[in-house]
């Protein structure tokens, strides 16, 4: 095309230093991608070991103490090191500036700092394995976390540090969306992924500081015995739960909102149809962000909090269903009579809709006090949050990864294998976790090492499911790594999408766009525009 | 590129200096928002325990020295004033005055810490300390150590912010002396000012809540 | 396009800064003196009102919120709203614990005829 053809952000500068000192949001996104994928591998290995141990009652492969440490590490690694940074910091970092036609995020240096802080936090968190692995569960509930002899301080310090990384990303995204949009990109011409990332960033900056101060107080309590969470000294351990969940409930929307953003992009692109109810989807992202702060007490129905608070929290919890439902129906209405292409990313998107619907409905069930009292701390809860976090966020993450893969690396992957991977993961996931709804409703408590014989068949089935799931991910690793080296060259716009990131070369050049971007169409104008051979054209021109 | 003559301070992804300055300011305000919520956790602790034990708070609070607290309030407000004036001087391109104002701000911050040091050492001497370390015996109400846990975490976190503020002020002072700033570009001083005013703002609330109960 | 720099930002006259600082000093003195009197439950209210006024002055003038983009003020207000939600909802728990169990009706023997006969 032009003299710069062949030069892109990956090959313009060479050497390890050009990566370690880079201020390019795309490279930082890629570095985050490596970080989160390694974490996902680690957390996944922990999960498989847990499922192996639970094949039968009693000890199979690891001791009870190791088991406790294993599920704590699985939770902490998956949440703090994988899910929270996965979509915003890895994918979001890469696509957000491209999608709004900016040259970079608002504060590139802060962006790089946040990656280093992520690495430092990860080192602290993982050091706790060596220093006497934590066995508190990822929630670090007082008073156990303040009295156990394991390395709670190292792990909580890690989570504290990771919080800063998350805050920096949030600050960056908000400033970027407010100030760096290309000319013509008004708020309601932003792709829905950008809206979702914006709403996510708002939660990140409002909730994460409270987690920070909570963990500081936990460390002070442990190190100096300041008595704030210690009932024997006039303190109150339930307060810890309030503090923890004021962050951690909104945090589940830090996890799922950007996932919903990805799904909006996928559904519109692969239905080749104007998205149904654009404004409602955008507003529902903001509504979810707001409501997420009003419902944390539904994690504490059995903690001894006041009945009044429990009723209020339960009532408010039901409202979360509204904006989530709005999104669901809008996606389905978008698909209706669309020209649906079942490429691999679309399979992930449809998988998301199915799994997240189950996760959402069971969430409403658990939000009702009367059911929750019975289901609390059973496998029902475990199944529920895996359907939202894994069936929701993780599936969306991989959908997004496949979708933007050609843009990130400039290479395609093997489409057939990708479809098989999506199917294997979907089947394996349901085998593993739908089973756990039955286990939970029959009374199997979560986090238990040993269990009654009657639960054995279901536990075994769930473990078989985890192997299918693992096989799906291994397959994915194989073809994605293969594509990195041997993949077919990707065109600029393999999916025929109208959003801006597809209107620059793949992979993009260092400054993202060759010319200054001026936007002249909505992101989902599929009724009037289409893409043929990487060129965006008005339909009237072709149809006469 | 249209903008041939980029000033040295302008980063490549901004189209002009105003956009860059506005973006920096927005980022700073969002950061301040996180600071408010960070301290907010401690204010929540304060509110909950004060509602539970109002008499204990009245009694323990009387052990704090109101005069020293008030003195520190005056010191911090004055430092906020000098900080604001240093920015104004830079807007008027008066570098010498900016330097002086920043130096005075630093000195006032140090004064604040010295006063805090005397308060802390007095408390440590008497055993008016958090949690397990509490040994003072002059009080009748239950669990007075909780008040001191809150007092020390709140003023401690605030003190850390004062120290960090001094480091940042020192840094912009050096850069001012090195002629990095002018009336065209003084964003770092302005950001430092915003941060420093927030530190002052938080103290404005800490002072009555901790020292003036009852 | 004219070269946009920070230069044409609002520069306040010195008198504004000194007046605000003066008011802040006076209010500090007032709040200390007032704390000497006992207004009962109003103590906290008075102290907080003064603190809010002082805080607003610092934010509006020293931090230039009055003259700047409203977005920055919105950020500050937003943080306070969410702080209020945090404290309010948590206290909805801490102030009302155990209320269902602790409801006390009139004791049975005052009502029941069979006990009244004994007395």
Tab-separated table of C-alpha atoms in Angstrom, chain B residues 64 116 119-120 123 128 146-156 210-211:
chain	number	residue	atom	x	y	z
B	64	UNK	CA	-5.396	14.259	72.674
B	116	UNK	CA	3.150	15.040	65.011
B	119	UNK	CA	2.366	14.014	69.867
B	120	UNK	CA	3.255	10.453	68.933
B	123	UNK	CA	1.390	8.842	73.446
B	128	UNK	CA	-1.877	5.157	74.749
B	146	UNK	CA	-9.844	0.803	69.624
B	147	UNK	CA	-9.835	4.594	69.566
B	148	UNK	CA	-6.070	4.622	69.461
B	149	UNK	CA	-6.041	1.989	66.713
B	150	UNK	CA	-8.182	4.339	64.679
B	151	UNK	CA	-6.222	7.431	65.723
B	152	UNK	CA	-2.888	5.928	64.756
B	153	UNK	CA	-4.018	4.372	61.463
B	154	UNK	CA	-5.768	7.573	60.361
B	155	UNK	CA	-3.060	10.021	61.343
B	156	UNK	CA	-0.400	7.503	60.295
B	210	UNK	CA	-10.335	13.039	66.463
B	211	UNK	CA	-9.529	16.027	68.684
